[in-house]
mmCIF file of C-alpha atoms in Angstrom:
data_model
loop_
_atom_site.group_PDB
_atom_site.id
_atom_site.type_symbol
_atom_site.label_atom_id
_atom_site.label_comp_id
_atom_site.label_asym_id
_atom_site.label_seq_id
_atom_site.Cartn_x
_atom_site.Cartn_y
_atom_site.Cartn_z
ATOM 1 C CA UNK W 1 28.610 17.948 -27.014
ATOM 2 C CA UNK W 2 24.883 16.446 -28.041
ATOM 3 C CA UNK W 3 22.240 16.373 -25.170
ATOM 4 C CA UNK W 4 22.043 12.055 -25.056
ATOM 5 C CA UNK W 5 19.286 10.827 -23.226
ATOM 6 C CA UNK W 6 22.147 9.732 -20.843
ATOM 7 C CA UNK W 7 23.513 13.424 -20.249
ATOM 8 C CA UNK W 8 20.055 14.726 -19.804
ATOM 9 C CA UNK W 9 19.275 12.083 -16.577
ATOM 10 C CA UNK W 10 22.457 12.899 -15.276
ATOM 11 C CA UNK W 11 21.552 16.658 -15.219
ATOM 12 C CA UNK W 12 18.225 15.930 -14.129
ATOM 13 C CA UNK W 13 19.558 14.197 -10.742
ATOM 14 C CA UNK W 14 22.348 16.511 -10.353
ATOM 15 C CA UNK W 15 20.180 19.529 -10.336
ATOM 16 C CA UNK W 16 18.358 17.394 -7.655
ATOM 17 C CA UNK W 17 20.521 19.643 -5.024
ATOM 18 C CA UNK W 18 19.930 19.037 -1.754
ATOM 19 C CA UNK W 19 18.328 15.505 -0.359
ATOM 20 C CA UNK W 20 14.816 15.562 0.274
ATOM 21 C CA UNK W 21 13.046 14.275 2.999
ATOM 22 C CA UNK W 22 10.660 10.732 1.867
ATOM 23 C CA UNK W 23 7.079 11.961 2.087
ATOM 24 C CA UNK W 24 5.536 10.422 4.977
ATOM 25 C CA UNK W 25 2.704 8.287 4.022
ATOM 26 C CA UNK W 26 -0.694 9.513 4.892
ATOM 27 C CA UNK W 27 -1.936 6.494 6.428
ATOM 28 C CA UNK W 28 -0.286 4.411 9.319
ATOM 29 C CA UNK W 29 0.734 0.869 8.560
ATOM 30 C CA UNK W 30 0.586 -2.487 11.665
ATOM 31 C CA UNK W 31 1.192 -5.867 11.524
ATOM 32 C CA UNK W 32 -1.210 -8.083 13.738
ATOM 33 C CA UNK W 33 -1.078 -11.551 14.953
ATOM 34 C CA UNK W 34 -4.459 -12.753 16.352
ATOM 35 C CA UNK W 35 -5.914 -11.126 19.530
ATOM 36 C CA UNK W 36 -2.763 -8.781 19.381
ATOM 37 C CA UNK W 37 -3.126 -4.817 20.510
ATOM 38 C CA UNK W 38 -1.683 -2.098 19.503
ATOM 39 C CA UNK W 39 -2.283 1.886 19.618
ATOM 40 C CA UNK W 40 -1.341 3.520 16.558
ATOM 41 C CA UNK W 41 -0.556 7.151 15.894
ATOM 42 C CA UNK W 42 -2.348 8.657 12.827
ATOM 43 C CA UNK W 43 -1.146 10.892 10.350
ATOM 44 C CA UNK W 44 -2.523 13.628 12.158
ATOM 45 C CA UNK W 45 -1.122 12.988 15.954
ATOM 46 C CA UNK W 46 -4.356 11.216 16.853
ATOM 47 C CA UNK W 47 -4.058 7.227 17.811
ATOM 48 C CA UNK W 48 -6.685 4.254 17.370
ATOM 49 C CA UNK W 49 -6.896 1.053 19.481
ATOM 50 C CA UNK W 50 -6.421 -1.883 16.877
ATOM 51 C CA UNK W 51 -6.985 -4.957 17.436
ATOM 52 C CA UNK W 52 -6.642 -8.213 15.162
ATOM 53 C CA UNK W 53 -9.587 -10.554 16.536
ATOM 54 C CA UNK W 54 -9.799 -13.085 13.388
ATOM 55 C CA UNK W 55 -8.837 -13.698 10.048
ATOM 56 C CA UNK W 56 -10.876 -16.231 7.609
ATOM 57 C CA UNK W 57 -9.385 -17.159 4.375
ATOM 58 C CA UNK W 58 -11.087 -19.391 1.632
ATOM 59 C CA UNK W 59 -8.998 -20.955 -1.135
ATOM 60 C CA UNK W 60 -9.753 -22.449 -4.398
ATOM 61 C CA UNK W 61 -10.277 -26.693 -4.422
ATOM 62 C CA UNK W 62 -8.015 -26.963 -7.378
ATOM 63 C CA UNK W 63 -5.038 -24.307 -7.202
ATOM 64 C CA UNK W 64 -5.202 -23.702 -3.410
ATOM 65 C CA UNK W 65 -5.122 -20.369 -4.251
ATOM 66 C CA UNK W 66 -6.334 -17.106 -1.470
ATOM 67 C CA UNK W 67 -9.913 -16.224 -3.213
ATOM 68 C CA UNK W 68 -10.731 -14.576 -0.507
ATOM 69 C CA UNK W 69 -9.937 -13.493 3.220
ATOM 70 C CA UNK W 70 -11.500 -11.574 5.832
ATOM 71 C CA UNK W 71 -10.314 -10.117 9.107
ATOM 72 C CA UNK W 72 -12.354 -9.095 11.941
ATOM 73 C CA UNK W 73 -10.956 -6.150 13.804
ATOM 74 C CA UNK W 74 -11.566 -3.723 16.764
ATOM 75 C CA UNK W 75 -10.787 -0.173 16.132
ATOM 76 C CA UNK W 76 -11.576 1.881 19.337
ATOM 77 C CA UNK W 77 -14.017 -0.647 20.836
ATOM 78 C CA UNK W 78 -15.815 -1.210 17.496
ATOM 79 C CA UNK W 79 -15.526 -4.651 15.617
ATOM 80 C CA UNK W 80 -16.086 -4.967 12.471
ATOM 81 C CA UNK W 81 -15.041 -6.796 9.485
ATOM 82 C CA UNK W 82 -12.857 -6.151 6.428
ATOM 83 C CA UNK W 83 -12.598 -7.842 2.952
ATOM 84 C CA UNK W 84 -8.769 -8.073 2.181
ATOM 85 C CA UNK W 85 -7.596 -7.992 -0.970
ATOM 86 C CA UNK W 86 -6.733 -5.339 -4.434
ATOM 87 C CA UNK W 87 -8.668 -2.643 -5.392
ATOM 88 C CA UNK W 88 -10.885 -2.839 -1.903
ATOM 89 C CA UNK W 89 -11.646 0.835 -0.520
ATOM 90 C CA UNK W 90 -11.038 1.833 3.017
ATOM 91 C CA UNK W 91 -14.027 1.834 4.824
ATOM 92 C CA UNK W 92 -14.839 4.467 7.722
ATOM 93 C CA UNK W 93 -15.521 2.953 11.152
ATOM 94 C CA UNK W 94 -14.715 3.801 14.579
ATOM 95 C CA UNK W 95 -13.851 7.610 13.630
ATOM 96 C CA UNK W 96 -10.773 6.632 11.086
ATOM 97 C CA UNK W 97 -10.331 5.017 8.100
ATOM 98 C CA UNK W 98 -9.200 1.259 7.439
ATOM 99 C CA UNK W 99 -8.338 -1.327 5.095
ATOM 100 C CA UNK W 100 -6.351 -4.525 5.291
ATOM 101 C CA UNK W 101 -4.028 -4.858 1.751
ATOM 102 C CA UNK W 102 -2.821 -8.074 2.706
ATOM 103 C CA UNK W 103 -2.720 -11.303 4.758
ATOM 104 C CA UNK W 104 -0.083 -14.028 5.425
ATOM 105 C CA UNK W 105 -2.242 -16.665 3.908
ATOM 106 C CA UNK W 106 -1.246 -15.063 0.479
ATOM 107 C CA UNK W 107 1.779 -17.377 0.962
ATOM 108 C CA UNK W 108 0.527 -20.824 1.728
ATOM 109 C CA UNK W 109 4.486 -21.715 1.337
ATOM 110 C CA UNK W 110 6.699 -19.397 3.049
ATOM 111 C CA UNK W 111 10.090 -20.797 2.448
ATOM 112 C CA UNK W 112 9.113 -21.015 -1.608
ATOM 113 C CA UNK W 113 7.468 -17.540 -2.352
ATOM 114 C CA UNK W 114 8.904 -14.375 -2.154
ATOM 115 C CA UNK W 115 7.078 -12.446 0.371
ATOM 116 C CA UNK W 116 6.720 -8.947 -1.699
ATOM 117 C CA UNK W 117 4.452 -7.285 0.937
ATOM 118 C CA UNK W 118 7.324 -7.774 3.468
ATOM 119 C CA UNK W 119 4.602 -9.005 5.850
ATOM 120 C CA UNK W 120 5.357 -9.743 9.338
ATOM 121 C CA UNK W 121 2.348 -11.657 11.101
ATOM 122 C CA UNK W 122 -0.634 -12.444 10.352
ATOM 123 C CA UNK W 123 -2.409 -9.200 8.553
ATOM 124 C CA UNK W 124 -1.537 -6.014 7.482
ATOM 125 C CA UNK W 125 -3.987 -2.728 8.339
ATOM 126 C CA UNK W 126 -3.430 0.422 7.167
ATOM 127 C CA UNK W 127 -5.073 3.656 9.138
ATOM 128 C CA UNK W 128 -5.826 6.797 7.926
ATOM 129 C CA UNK W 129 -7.906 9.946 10.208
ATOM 130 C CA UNK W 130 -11.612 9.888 9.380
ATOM 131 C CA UNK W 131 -11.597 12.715 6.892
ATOM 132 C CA UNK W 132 -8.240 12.438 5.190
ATOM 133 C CA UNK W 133 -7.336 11.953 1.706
ATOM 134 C CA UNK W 134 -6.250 8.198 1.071
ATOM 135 C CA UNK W 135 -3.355 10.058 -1.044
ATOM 136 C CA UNK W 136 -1.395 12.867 -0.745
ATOM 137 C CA UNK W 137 -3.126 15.679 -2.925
ATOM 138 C CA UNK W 138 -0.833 16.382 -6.293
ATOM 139 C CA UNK W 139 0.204 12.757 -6.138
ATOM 140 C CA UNK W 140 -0.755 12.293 -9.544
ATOM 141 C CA UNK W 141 -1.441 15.323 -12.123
ATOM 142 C CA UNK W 142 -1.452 15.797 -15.474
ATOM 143 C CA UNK W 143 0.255 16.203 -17.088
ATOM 144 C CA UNK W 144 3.421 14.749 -15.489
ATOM 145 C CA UNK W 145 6.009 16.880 -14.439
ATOM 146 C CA UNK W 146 9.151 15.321 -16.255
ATOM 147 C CA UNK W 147 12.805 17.165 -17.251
ATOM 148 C CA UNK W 148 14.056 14.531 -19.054
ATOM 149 C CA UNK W 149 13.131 14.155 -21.979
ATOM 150 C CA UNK W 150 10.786 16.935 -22.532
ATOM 151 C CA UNK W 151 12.747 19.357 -25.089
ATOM 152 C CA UNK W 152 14.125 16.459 -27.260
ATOM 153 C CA UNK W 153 12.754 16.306 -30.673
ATOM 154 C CA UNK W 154 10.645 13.152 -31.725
ATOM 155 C CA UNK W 155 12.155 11.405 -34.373
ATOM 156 C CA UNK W 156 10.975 8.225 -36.174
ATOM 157 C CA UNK W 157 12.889 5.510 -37.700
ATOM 158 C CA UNK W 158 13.450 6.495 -41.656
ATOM 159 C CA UNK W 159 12.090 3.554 -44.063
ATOM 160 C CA UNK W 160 15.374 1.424 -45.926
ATOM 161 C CA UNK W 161 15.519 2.452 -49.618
#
């Protein structure tokens, strides 16, 4: 029987064996509303005091669109504020370290747009402890461990004629 692409997945998951646990994340994830409180446990057993004072978001005259928004938090007595958006770093305050992905005003029309970030209320933070890796180490390497396809031969469409 040939090794198909096909036959080589299958063996691939099959030799899975035994389920695996997910990976637990290490950061902790909240939903806030305005002036709402929560403790939340870190990846490491500790817990912060969060809480969601204000969020400011500016859109765009023409589109409407989110160009910017910015929540002001308190993290163990400390406020401060944090630029939400893509490719912003977690900054370290209040002995952990924060960032807010998202906020609800990325959907100015609930009932229309698919909310993709699953978001709850009004912002999303995301905790990690003060000196931990945003990702888990070996998250990505190179090069990739893959099964699949790895001892098929490359082979290249033959010119007609």
């Amino acid at each position: 029987m040939p090794l198909t692409p096909a036959l080589l997945v299958a063996a691939a998951l099959a030799g899975a064996g035994a389920k695996e646990e997910p990976a637990k994340p290490p950061f902790s994830a909240v939903d806030l509303d305005r002036n709402e409180f929560r403790e939340v446990r870190l990846a490491d057993g500790a817990r912060a005091k969060v809480r969601l004072l204000d969020v400011e978001e500016t859109r765009d005259s023409l589109r409407s669109a989110l160009r910017l928004a910015r929540v002001r938090v308190e993290i163990n007595g400390r406020t401060l504020t944090l630029t939400s958006g893509n490719y912003r770093l977690p900054i370290t305050a209040a002995g952990v370290q924060v960032d807010c992905p998202a906020t609800k005003g990325l959907y100015p029309n609930h009932d229309k747009f698919e909310d993709s970030w699953g978001l709850d209320k009004e912002a999303r933070l995301r905790l990690w402890p003060e000196k931990s890796p945003w990702l888990k180490p070996g998250t990505f390497v190179y090069p990739a461990k893959q099964r699949w396809f790895a001892g098929l031969p490359l082979t290249r469409p033959r010119p007609a004629g």
